[in-house]
Amino acid sequence: MWRKIVVKKTLTAASALLVGVTALAGCGDSDASGGDGKIVMGFAQVGAESGWRTANTESIKQSAEDAGFELKFSDAQGKQENQIKAIRSFIQQKVDVIAFSPVVETGWDAVLQEAKRAGIPVILTDRAVDSEDTSLYETFLGSDFVLEGEKAGEWLVENAAESDVDGDGDINVVQLEGTTGAAPAIDRAEGFASAIEADPSIEVTASQTGDFTRDGGKQVMESFLNSEDGIDVVFAHNDDMGLGAIEAIEAAGLEPGVDVKIITVDAVRDGMAALAEGKINFIVECNPLLGDQLMDLAEQVLDGEEVPERVVTEETTFTQEQAAEVLPDRKY
Ligand code: AHR
């Protein structure tokens, strides 16, 4: 491992020299690679907006420790500018590899060019960037968010009769979107919309961001309950917003899961508990335990091995009965 890292760092320095990198000028001499031979990874996390994110952060930290990496972890508190600053700081510190989960899809090319010029490989985890230049990153590890949205929509199409709770022949869906501009918000909305086209009685009548937070989901649901007539179904882009919607529905004197059907994405413990209790009707899984795969990919990249451009996480779905069965052993 040590020898390979030395070789890698030598190549990195050489390639940076070759392109006449200016990004590092004036940044000091602090080289993050310790003499202890550990791989140094800079990880720029989105924040701590949801149960999913907490589980993801724990997975990254634990897997880095297990793999013997030195992890430089930064929490962007939901702000793209903070992630960009963190990535620049990782470049200045000359980490071996940078990994990050982009808050939003666009606006990354400049900072990723800087990492490329410095010869530091970048791995995307969880969320994609919208860039035409795929040479700016080595690989993208994460879920297929479009498929997740499709699975949610397909369940609704299959359960349309029971989901028309007011029995008026139309299924009115309100959508709690994730963070505006984030890949999972864009893709889940797209997948859901394409799946419900199969049944013209299903319509998304209102859609607004709850920013992937419980509080955001609660506030948006309160406003939907005041402004929208005959809400049959909530499609929340994550469990946390669905859990916030449950609070708003109960506060309005309605029974979640019965008077208003609820579909969410993630399958974190709190969401699964609400599903098993009958307050949520269906959850599409989004697996946050990406740490081990990320460390493996980083080692392969640093060893000069070919890695796939895209590594898709395997995921399933849960009904209320399935949630009750698996809940006792749920890891997150
Ligand atoms: O990018 C994954 C999404 O981000 C999760 O579904 C959501 O809970 C999180 O905040």
mmCIF file of C-alpha atoms and ligand atoms in Angstrom:
data_model
loop_
_atom_site.group_PDB
_atom_site.id
_atom_site.type_symbol
_atom_site.label_atom_id
_atom_site.label_comp_id
_atom_site.label_asym_id
_atom_site.label_seq_id
_atom_site.Cartn_x
_atom_site.Cartn_y
_atom_site.Cartn_z
ATOM 1 C CA MET A 1 0.000 0.000 0.000
ATOM 2 C CA TRP A 2 2.731 2.455 1.023
ATOM 3 C CA ARG A 3 4.717 1.879 -2.154
ATOM 4 C CA LYS A 4 1.651 2.340 -4.341
ATOM 5 C CA ILE A 5 0.762 5.556 -2.592
ATOM 6 C CA VAL A 6 4.248 6.910 -3.061
ATOM 7 C CA VAL A 7 4.040 6.078 -6.751
ATOM 8 C CA LYS A 8 0.653 7.721 -6.975
ATOM 9 C CA LYS A 9 1.774 10.851 -5.209
ATOM 10 C CA THR A 10 4.828 11.019 -7.474
ATOM 11 C CA LEU A 11 2.582 10.798 -10.519
ATOM 12 C CA THR A 12 0.267 13.367 -9.039
ATOM 13 C CA ALA A 13 3.081 15.833 -8.481
ATOM 14 C CA ALA A 14 4.451 15.201 -11.956
ATOM 15 C CA SER A 15 1.124 15.691 -13.686
ATOM 16 C CA ALA A 16 0.483 18.856 -11.705
ATOM 17 C CA LEU A 17 3.861 20.194 -12.832
ATOM 18 C CA LEU A 18 3.223 19.197 -16.422
ATOM 19 C CA VAL A 19 0.076 21.252 -16.726
ATOM 20 C CA GLY A 20 1.732 24.156 -14.946
ATOM 21 C CA VAL A 21 -0.867 24.178 -12.241
ATOM 22 C CA THR A 22 -1.563 27.546 -10.731
ATOM 23 C CA ALA A 23 -4.337 26.476 -8.405
ATOM 24 C CA LEU A 24 -1.902 25.527 -5.678
ATOM 25 C CA ALA A 25 0.172 28.692 -5.840
ATOM 26 C CA GLY A 26 0.451 30.384 -2.472
ATOM 27 C CA CYS A 27 -1.252 27.528 -0.677
ATOM 28 C CA GLY A 28 1.645 26.556 1.530
ATOM 29 C CA ASP A 29 3.449 23.283 1.633
ATOM 30 C CA SER A 30 1.089 21.279 3.743
ATOM 31 C CA ASP A 31 0.781 17.907 2.077
ATOM 32 C CA ALA A 32 -2.064 15.866 3.567
ATOM 33 C CA SER A 33 -0.397 12.529 2.857
ATOM 34 C CA GLY A 34 1.036 11.516 6.170
ATOM 35 C CA GLY A 35 4.309 9.672 6.503
ATOM 36 C CA ASP A 36 2.289 6.828 7.987
ATOM 37 C CA GLY A 37 1.288 5.665 4.501
ATOM 38 C CA LYS A 38 -2.425 6.233 4.984
ATOM 39 C CA ILE A 39 -4.568 7.253 2.058
ATOM 40 C CA VAL A 40 -5.963 10.704 2.754
ATOM 41 C CA MET A 41 -9.531 11.261 1.561
ATOM 42 C CA GLY A 42 -11.284 14.623 1.630
ATOM 43 C CA PHE A 43 -15.036 14.095 1.868
ATOM 44 C CA ALA A 44 -17.431 17.019 1.334
ATOM 45 C CA GLN A 45 -20.816 16.020 2.730
ATOM 46 C CA VAL A 46 -24.111 17.784 1.934
ATOM 47 C CA GLY A 47 -25.103 18.360 5.555
ATOM 48 C CA ALA A 48 -27.248 16.629 8.149
ATOM 49 C CA GLU A 49 -30.696 17.273 6.704
ATOM 50 C CA SER A 50 -32.175 13.798 7.123
ATOM 51 C CA GLY A 51 -31.930 10.414 8.807
ATOM 52 C CA TRP A 52 -30.553 9.120 5.519
ATOM 53 C CA ARG A 53 -27.738 11.660 5.584
ATOM 54 C CA THR A 54 -26.823 10.802 9.183
ATOM 55 C CA ALA A 55 -26.615 7.109 8.276
ATOM 56 C CA ASN A 56 -24.557 7.955 5.191
ATOM 57 C CA THR A 57 -22.089 10.050 7.203
ATOM 58 C CA GLU A 58 -21.686 7.283 9.796
ATOM 59 C CA SER A 59 -21.091 4.758 7.026
ATOM 60 C CA ILE A 60 -18.389 6.923 5.381
ATOM 61 C CA LYS A 61 -16.609 7.561 8.698
ATOM 62 C CA GLN A 62 -16.745 3.934 9.833
ATOM 63 C CA SER A 63 -15.610 2.545 6.476
ATOM 64 C CA ALA A 64 -12.732 5.043 6.277
ATOM 65 C CA GLU A 65 -11.570 3.930 9.715
ATOM 66 C CA ASP A 66 -11.945 0.228 8.835
ATOM 67 C CA ALA A 67 -9.976 0.709 5.604
ATOM 68 C CA GLY A 68 -7.216 2.618 7.423
ATOM 69 C CA PHE A 69 -7.845 5.890 5.561
ATOM 70 C CA GLU A 70 -7.290 9.316 7.057
ATOM 71 C CA LEU A 71 -10.595 11.087 6.481
ATOM 72 C CA LYS A 72 -10.900 14.851 6.253
ATOM 73 C CA PHE A 73 -14.642 15.358 6.641
ATOM 74 C CA SER A 74 -16.503 18.566 5.902
ATOM 75 C CA ASP A 75 -20.215 19.291 6.464
ATOM 76 C CA ALA A 76 -21.501 21.906 3.981
ATOM 77 C CA GLN A 77 -24.722 22.560 5.904
ATOM 78 C CA GLY A 78 -26.701 22.326 2.697
ATOM 79 C CA LYS A 79 -24.777 25.083 0.903
ATOM 80 C CA GLN A 80 -23.006 24.594 -2.403
ATOM 81 C CA GLU A 81 -20.548 27.420 -1.669
ATOM 82 C CA ASN A 82 -19.435 25.598 1.480
ATOM 83 C CA GLN A 83 -18.843 22.396 -0.498
ATOM 84 C CA ILE A 84 -16.825 24.303 -3.086
ATOM 85 C CA LYS A 85 -14.729 25.868 -0.297
ATOM 86 C CA ALA A 86 -14.179 22.436 1.263
ATOM 87 C CA ILE A 87 -13.058 20.954 -2.060
ATOM 88 C CA ARG A 88 -10.650 23.869 -2.593
ATOM 89 C CA SER A 89 -9.254 23.307 0.873
ATOM 90 C CA PHE A 90 -8.763 19.596 0.143
ATOM 91 C CA ILE A 91 -6.879 20.564 -3.020
ATOM 92 C CA GLN A 92 -4.666 22.949 -1.033
ATOM 93 C CA GLN A 93 -3.966 20.208 1.490
ATOM 94 C CA LYS A 94 -3.012 17.850 -1.360
ATOM 95 C CA VAL A 95 -5.240 15.002 -0.258
ATOM 96 C CA ASP A 96 -4.911 11.767 -2.239
ATOM 97 C CA VAL A 97 -8.551 11.589 -3.297
ATOM 98 C CA ILE A 98 -11.647 13.756 -3.001
ATOM 99 C CA ALA A 99 -15.156 12.353 -2.657
ATOM 100 C CA PHE A 100 -18.346 14.344 -2.382
ATOM 101 C CA SER A 101 -22.101 14.243 -2.612
ATOM 102 C CA PRO A 102 -23.087 17.365 -4.560
ATOM 103 C CA VAL A 103 -25.824 19.474 -2.925
ATOM 104 C CA VAL A 104 -27.143 20.440 -6.365
ATOM 105 C CA GLU A 105 -26.385 19.141 -9.852
ATOM 106 C CA THR A 106 -24.949 22.209 -11.572
ATOM 107 C CA GLY A 107 -22.065 24.619 -11.000
ATOM 108 C CA TRP A 108 -19.184 22.226 -10.344
ATOM 109 C CA ASP A 109 -17.018 22.438 -13.446
ATOM 110 C CA ALA A 110 -14.628 25.153 -12.222
ATOM 111 C CA VAL A 111 -13.709 23.522 -8.920
ATOM 112 C CA LEU A 112 -13.517 20.054 -10.483
ATOM 113 C CA GLN A 113 -11.154 21.464 -13.123
ATOM 114 C CA GLU A 114 -8.967 22.714 -10.254
ATOM 115 C CA ALA A 115 -8.875 19.226 -8.722
ATOM 116 C CA LYS A 116 -8.053 17.741 -12.104
ATOM 117 C CA ARG A 117 -5.223 20.225 -12.673
ATOM 118 C CA ALA A 118 -3.854 19.335 -9.235
ATOM 119 C CA GLY A 119 -3.928 15.657 -10.228
ATOM 120 C CA ILE A 120 -6.360 14.701 -7.442
ATOM 121 C CA PRO A 121 -8.975 12.144 -8.486
ATOM 122 C CA VAL A 122 -12.601 12.888 -7.591
ATOM 123 C CA ILE A 123 -15.303 10.326 -6.836
ATOM 124 C CA LEU A 124 -18.972 11.305 -6.794
ATOM 125 C CA THR A 125 -21.061 9.529 -4.210
ATOM 126 C CA ASP A 126 -24.831 9.500 -3.745
ATOM 127 C CA ARG A 127 -25.615 12.400 -6.120
ATOM 128 C CA ALA A 128 -24.554 13.209 -9.660
ATOM 129 C CA VAL A 129 -23.301 16.442 -11.203
ATOM 130 C CA ASP A 130 -24.732 17.793 -14.434
ATOM 131 C CA SER A 131 -21.537 18.303 -16.411
ATOM 132 C CA GLU A 132 -20.720 17.414 -19.990
ATOM 133 C CA ASP A 133 -17.101 16.764 -19.038
ATOM 134 C CA THR A 134 -17.135 13.313 -17.456
ATOM 135 C CA SER A 135 -13.317 13.392 -17.229
ATOM 136 C CA LEU A 136 -13.763 15.637 -14.175
ATOM 137 C CA TYR A 137 -14.539 12.623 -11.988
ATOM 138 C CA GLU A 138 -13.504 8.976 -11.925
ATOM 139 C CA THR A 139 -16.786 7.322 -11.110
ATOM 140 C CA PHE A 140 -20.218 7.942 -9.642
ATOM 141 C CA LEU A 141 -21.414 5.626 -6.864
ATOM 142 C CA GLY A 142 -25.060 5.893 -5.870
ATOM 143 C CA SER A 143 -28.717 5.123 -6.419
ATOM 144 C CA ASP A 144 -30.767 5.333 -9.578
ATOM 145 C CA PHE A 145 -33.095 8.109 -8.435
ATOM 146 C CA VAL A 146 -35.243 8.005 -11.580
ATOM 147 C CA LEU A 147 -35.920 4.326 -10.909
ATOM 148 C CA GLU A 148 -36.835 5.153 -7.305
ATOM 149 C CA GLY A 149 -39.433 7.664 -8.515
ATOM 150 C CA GLU A 150 -40.750 5.111 -11.010
ATOM 151 C CA LYS A 151 -41.145 2.475 -8.296
ATOM 152 C CA ALA A 152 -43.155 4.939 -6.199
ATOM 153 C CA GLY A 153 -45.393 5.795 -9.173
ATOM 154 C CA GLU A 154 -45.832 2.143 -10.162
ATOM 155 C CA TRP A 155 -47.023 1.261 -6.660
ATOM 156 C CA LEU A 156 -49.605 4.033 -6.883
ATOM 157 C CA VAL A 157 -50.821 2.850 -10.287
ATOM 158 C CA GLU A 158 -51.144 -0.709 -8.924
ATOM 159 C CA ASN A 159 -52.964 0.520 -5.822
ATOM 160 C CA ALA A 160 -55.044 3.218 -7.515
ATOM 161 C CA ALA A 161 -58.448 1.958 -6.365
ATOM 162 C CA GLU A 162 -57.561 2.066 -2.624
ATOM 163 C CA SER A 163 -55.686 5.338 -3.094
ATOM 164 C CA ASP A 164 -58.784 7.228 -4.262
ATOM 165 C CA VAL A 165 -59.625 7.877 -0.621
ATOM 166 C CA ASP A 166 -62.474 10.353 -1.233
ATOM 167 C CA GLY A 167 -63.942 8.080 -3.919
ATOM 168 C CA ASP A 168 -64.385 10.852 -6.494
ATOM 169 C CA GLY A 169 -62.652 8.948 -9.301
ATOM 170 C CA ASP A 170 -59.588 11.225 -9.314
ATOM 171 C CA ILE A 171 -56.399 10.586 -7.392
ATOM 172 C CA ASN A 172 -54.986 13.921 -6.335
ATOM 173 C CA VAL A 173 -51.332 13.718 -5.372
ATOM 174 C CA VAL A 174 -49.343 16.402 -3.596
ATOM 175 C CA GLN A 175 -45.595 16.122 -3.957
ATOM 176 C CA LEU A 176 -43.026 17.125 -1.339
ATOM 177 C CA GLU A 177 -39.903 17.712 -3.383
ATOM 178 C CA GLY A 178 -36.330 17.420 -2.162
ATOM 179 C CA THR A 179 -33.846 20.292 -2.333
ATOM 180 C CA THR A 180 -34.387 22.355 -5.468
ATOM 181 C CA GLY A 181 -31.752 21.507 -8.074
ATOM 182 C CA ALA A 182 -30.584 18.332 -6.298
ATOM 183 C CA ALA A 183 -30.325 15.175 -8.394
ATOM 184 C CA PRO A 184 -32.695 13.105 -6.215
ATOM 185 C CA ALA A 185 -35.367 15.826 -6.335
ATOM 186 C CA ILE A 186 -35.140 16.211 -10.106
ATOM 187 C CA ASP A 187 -34.915 12.494 -10.872
ATOM 188 C CA ARG A 188 -37.525 11.205 -8.421
ATOM 189 C CA ALA A 189 -40.069 13.747 -9.722
ATOM 190 C CA GLU A 190 -39.261 12.676 -13.283
ATOM 191 C CA GLY A 191 -39.526 8.933 -12.558
ATOM 192 C CA PHE A 192 -42.784 9.352 -10.631
ATOM 193 C CA ALA A 193 -44.348 11.517 -13.370
ATOM 194 C CA SER A 194 -43.470 8.999 -16.062
ATOM 195 C CA ALA A 195 -44.877 6.029 -14.081
ATOM 196 C CA ILE A 196 -48.233 7.665 -13.261
ATOM 197 C CA GLU A 197 -48.828 8.437 -16.942
ATOM 198 C CA ALA A 198 -50.145 4.860 -17.066
ATOM 199 C CA ASP A 199 -53.272 5.980 -15.178
ATOM 200 C CA PRO A 200 -54.909 9.253 -16.281
ATOM 201 C CA SER A 201 -56.929 9.452 -13.055
ATOM 202 C CA ILE A 202 -53.696 10.134 -11.129
ATOM 203 C CA GLU A 203 -52.525 13.735 -11.145
ATOM 204 C CA VAL A 204 -49.911 15.724 -9.219
ATOM 205 C CA THR A 205 -52.013 18.738 -8.221
ATOM 206 C CA ALA A 206 -49.367 20.569 -6.158
ATOM 207 C CA SER A 207 -45.623 20.225 -5.777
ATOM 208 C CA GLN A 208 -43.233 22.196 -3.593
ATOM 209 C CA THR A 209 -39.848 21.746 -1.976
ATOM 210 C CA GLY A 210 -39.551 20.720 1.659
ATOM 211 C CA ASP A 211 -35.744 20.649 1.324
ATOM 212 C CA PHE A 212 -35.494 16.996 2.440
ATOM 213 C CA THR A 213 -36.172 18.012 6.071
ATOM 214 C CA ARG A 214 -38.887 16.946 8.502
ATOM 215 C CA ASP A 215 -39.694 20.542 9.319
ATOM 216 C CA GLY A 216 -39.851 21.483 5.647
ATOM 217 C CA GLY A 217 -42.205 18.565 4.934
ATOM 218 C CA LYS A 218 -44.458 19.579 7.820
ATOM 219 C CA GLN A 219 -44.677 23.221 6.778
ATOM 220 C CA VAL A 220 -45.362 22.494 3.108
ATOM 221 C CA MET A 221 -47.974 19.868 4.007
ATOM 222 C CA GLU A 222 -49.731 22.323 6.324
ATOM 223 C CA SER A 223 -49.978 24.785 3.462
ATOM 224 C CA PHE A 224 -51.190 22.071 1.038
ATOM 225 C CA LEU A 225 -53.899 21.038 3.512
ATOM 226 C CA ASN A 226 -55.099 24.647 3.581
ATOM 227 C CA SER A 227 -54.895 25.296 -0.151
ATOM 228 C CA GLU A 228 -55.702 21.977 -1.859
ATOM 229 C CA ASP A 229 -59.080 20.221 -2.004
ATOM 230 C CA GLY A 230 -59.396 16.435 -1.919
ATOM 231 C CA ILE A 231 -55.788 15.385 -1.320
ATOM 232 C CA ASP A 232 -55.670 11.581 -1.701
ATOM 233 C CA VAL A 233 -51.925 10.926 -1.727
ATOM 234 C CA VAL A 234 -48.634 12.484 -0.613
ATOM 235 C CA PHE A 235 -45.499 11.565 -2.528
ATOM 236 C CA ALA A 236 -42.554 12.716 -0.393
ATOM 237 C CA HIS A 237 -39.069 12.532 -1.905
ATOM 238 C CA ASN A 238 -37.738 11.247 1.425
ATOM 239 C CA ASP A 239 -38.889 9.727 4.701
ATOM 240 C CA ASP A 240 -38.137 12.829 6.743
ATOM 241 C CA MET A 241 -40.513 15.001 4.718
ATOM 242 C CA GLY A 242 -43.108 12.198 4.881
ATOM 243 C CA LEU A 243 -42.736 12.138 8.673
ATOM 244 C CA GLY A 244 -43.225 15.912 8.757
ATOM 245 C CA ALA A 245 -46.332 15.493 6.575
ATOM 246 C CA ILE A 246 -47.692 12.927 9.067
ATOM 247 C CA GLU A 247 -47.445 15.530 11.840
ATOM 248 C CA ALA A 248 -49.330 18.079 9.706
ATOM 249 C CA ILE A 249 -52.012 15.545 8.718
ATOM 250 C CA GLU A 250 -52.563 14.470 12.330
ATOM 251 C CA ALA A 251 -52.710 18.108 13.449
ATOM 252 C CA ALA A 252 -55.467 18.618 10.867
ATOM 253 C CA GLY A 253 -57.479 15.810 12.507
ATOM 254 C CA LEU A 254 -56.882 13.294 9.717
ATOM 255 C CA GLU A 255 -55.423 9.804 9.874
ATOM 256 C CA PRO A 256 -52.171 9.422 7.889
ATOM 257 C CA GLY A 257 -52.043 6.251 5.811
ATOM 258 C CA VAL A 258 -55.848 6.063 5.785
ATOM 259 C CA ASP A 259 -57.389 9.493 5.044
ATOM 260 C CA VAL A 260 -54.276 10.456 3.080
ATOM 261 C CA LYS A 261 -52.020 7.777 1.585
ATOM 262 C CA ILE A 262 -48.288 8.413 1.905
ATOM 263 C CA ILE A 263 -45.453 7.180 -0.289
ATOM 264 C CA THR A 264 -41.845 8.038 0.568
ATOM 265 C CA VAL A 265 -38.252 7.202 -0.405
ATOM 266 C CA ASP A 266 -35.311 6.107 1.829
ATOM 267 C CA ALA A 267 -36.472 3.413 4.294
ATOM 268 C CA VAL A 268 -34.578 4.746 7.304
ATOM 269 C CA ARG A 269 -35.604 3.402 10.702
ATOM 270 C CA ASP A 270 -38.114 6.178 11.582
ATOM 271 C CA GLY A 271 -39.732 5.885 8.172
ATOM 272 C CA MET A 272 -39.922 2.099 8.441
ATOM 273 C CA ALA A 273 -41.454 2.372 11.926
ATOM 274 C CA ALA A 274 -44.164 4.689 10.558
ATOM 275 C CA LEU A 275 -44.722 2.270 7.655
ATOM 276 C CA ALA A 276 -45.067 -0.707 10.011
ATOM 277 C CA GLU A 277 -47.504 1.366 12.105
ATOM 278 C CA GLY A 278 -49.684 2.041 9.055
ATOM 279 C CA LYS A 279 -48.982 5.798 8.862
ATOM 280 C CA ILE A 280 -47.001 5.453 5.621
ATOM 281 C CA ASN A 281 -48.261 3.138 2.858
ATOM 282 C CA PHE A 282 -45.171 2.358 0.789
ATOM 283 C CA ILE A 283 -41.437 3.139 0.900
ATOM 284 C CA VAL A 284 -38.885 2.883 -1.893
ATOM 285 C CA GLU A 285 -35.463 2.109 -0.461
ATOM 286 C CA CYS A 286 -32.462 4.387 -1.015
ATOM 287 C CA ASN A 287 -29.391 2.811 0.538
ATOM 288 C CA PRO A 288 -27.112 5.222 2.476
ATOM 289 C CA LEU A 289 -24.475 2.611 3.362
ATOM 290 C CA LEU A 290 -22.039 3.602 0.642
ATOM 291 C CA GLY A 291 -18.879 3.743 2.754
ATOM 292 C CA ASP A 292 -17.307 0.344 2.011
ATOM 293 C CA GLN A 293 -17.856 0.636 -1.742
ATOM 294 C CA LEU A 294 -16.474 4.170 -1.715
ATOM 295 C CA MET A 295 -13.238 3.148 0.036
ATOM 296 C CA ASP A 296 -12.822 0.201 -2.369
ATOM 297 C CA LEU A 297 -13.296 2.461 -5.374
ATOM 298 C CA ALA A 298 -10.832 5.006 -3.978
ATOM 299 C CA GLU A 299 -8.187 2.318 -3.485
ATOM 300 C CA GLN A 300 -8.722 1.034 -7.021
ATOM 301 C CA VAL A 301 -8.470 4.522 -8.504
ATOM 302 C CA LEU A 302 -5.280 5.260 -6.556
ATOM 303 C CA ASP A 303 -3.837 1.905 -7.619
ATOM 304 C CA GLY A 304 -4.395 2.957 -11.223
ATOM 305 C CA GLU A 305 -7.065 0.326 -11.826
ATOM 306 C CA GLU A 306 -9.969 0.850 -14.209
ATOM 307 C CA VAL A 307 -13.222 1.544 -12.376
ATOM 308 C CA PRO A 308 -16.717 1.589 -13.879
ATOM 309 C CA GLU A 309 -18.039 5.051 -14.755
ATOM 310 C CA ARG A 310 -21.205 4.296 -12.805
ATOM 311 C CA VAL A 311 -21.794 2.026 -9.816
ATOM 312 C CA VAL A 312 -25.504 1.694 -9.044
ATOM 313 C CA THR A 313 -26.632 0.779 -5.532
ATOM 314 C CA GLU A 314 -28.961 -2.206 -5.200
ATOM 315 C CA GLU A 315 -32.254 -1.325 -3.557
ATOM 316 C CA THR A 316 -35.694 -2.725 -2.834
ATOM 317 C CA THR A 317 -39.158 -1.507 -1.775
ATOM 318 C CA PHE A 318 -41.249 -2.076 1.365
ATOM 319 C CA THR A 319 -44.945 -2.560 2.021
ATOM 320 C CA GLN A 320 -46.369 -2.188 5.532
ATOM 321 C CA GLU A 321 -46.155 -5.939 6.153
ATOM 322 C CA GLN A 322 -42.556 -6.144 4.894
ATOM 323 C CA ALA A 323 -41.543 -3.194 7.084
ATOM 324 C CA ALA A 324 -42.918 -4.913 10.196
ATOM 325 C CA GLU A 325 -40.862 -8.004 9.356
ATOM 326 C CA VAL A 326 -37.497 -6.308 8.740
ATOM 327 C CA LEU A 327 -37.707 -3.454 11.255
ATOM 328 C CA PRO A 328 -36.129 -5.296 14.208
ATOM 329 C CA ASP A 329 -32.933 -5.906 12.192
ATOM 330 C CA ARG A 330 -32.822 -2.585 10.332
ATOM 331 C CA LYS A 331 -29.299 -1.158 10.583
ATOM 332 C CA TYR A 332 -30.185 2.538 10.092
HETATM 333 O O1 AHR B 1 -29.309 12.119 -1.942
HETATM 334 C C1 AHR B 1 -30.036 11.238 -1.173
HETATM 335 C C2 AHR B 1 -31.156 11.952 -0.493
HETATM 336 O O2 AHR B 1 -30.633 12.993 0.284
HETATM 337 C C3 AHR B 1 -31.980 11.139 0.464
HETATM 338 O O3 AHR B 1 -33.061 10.500 -0.115
HETATM 339 C C4 AHR B 1 -32.454 12.191 1.382
HETATM 340 O O4 AHR B 1 -33.044 11.720 2.556
HETATM 341 C C5 AHR B 1 -31.214 12.948 1.568
HETATM 342 O O5 AHR B 1 -31.310 14.096 2.230
#
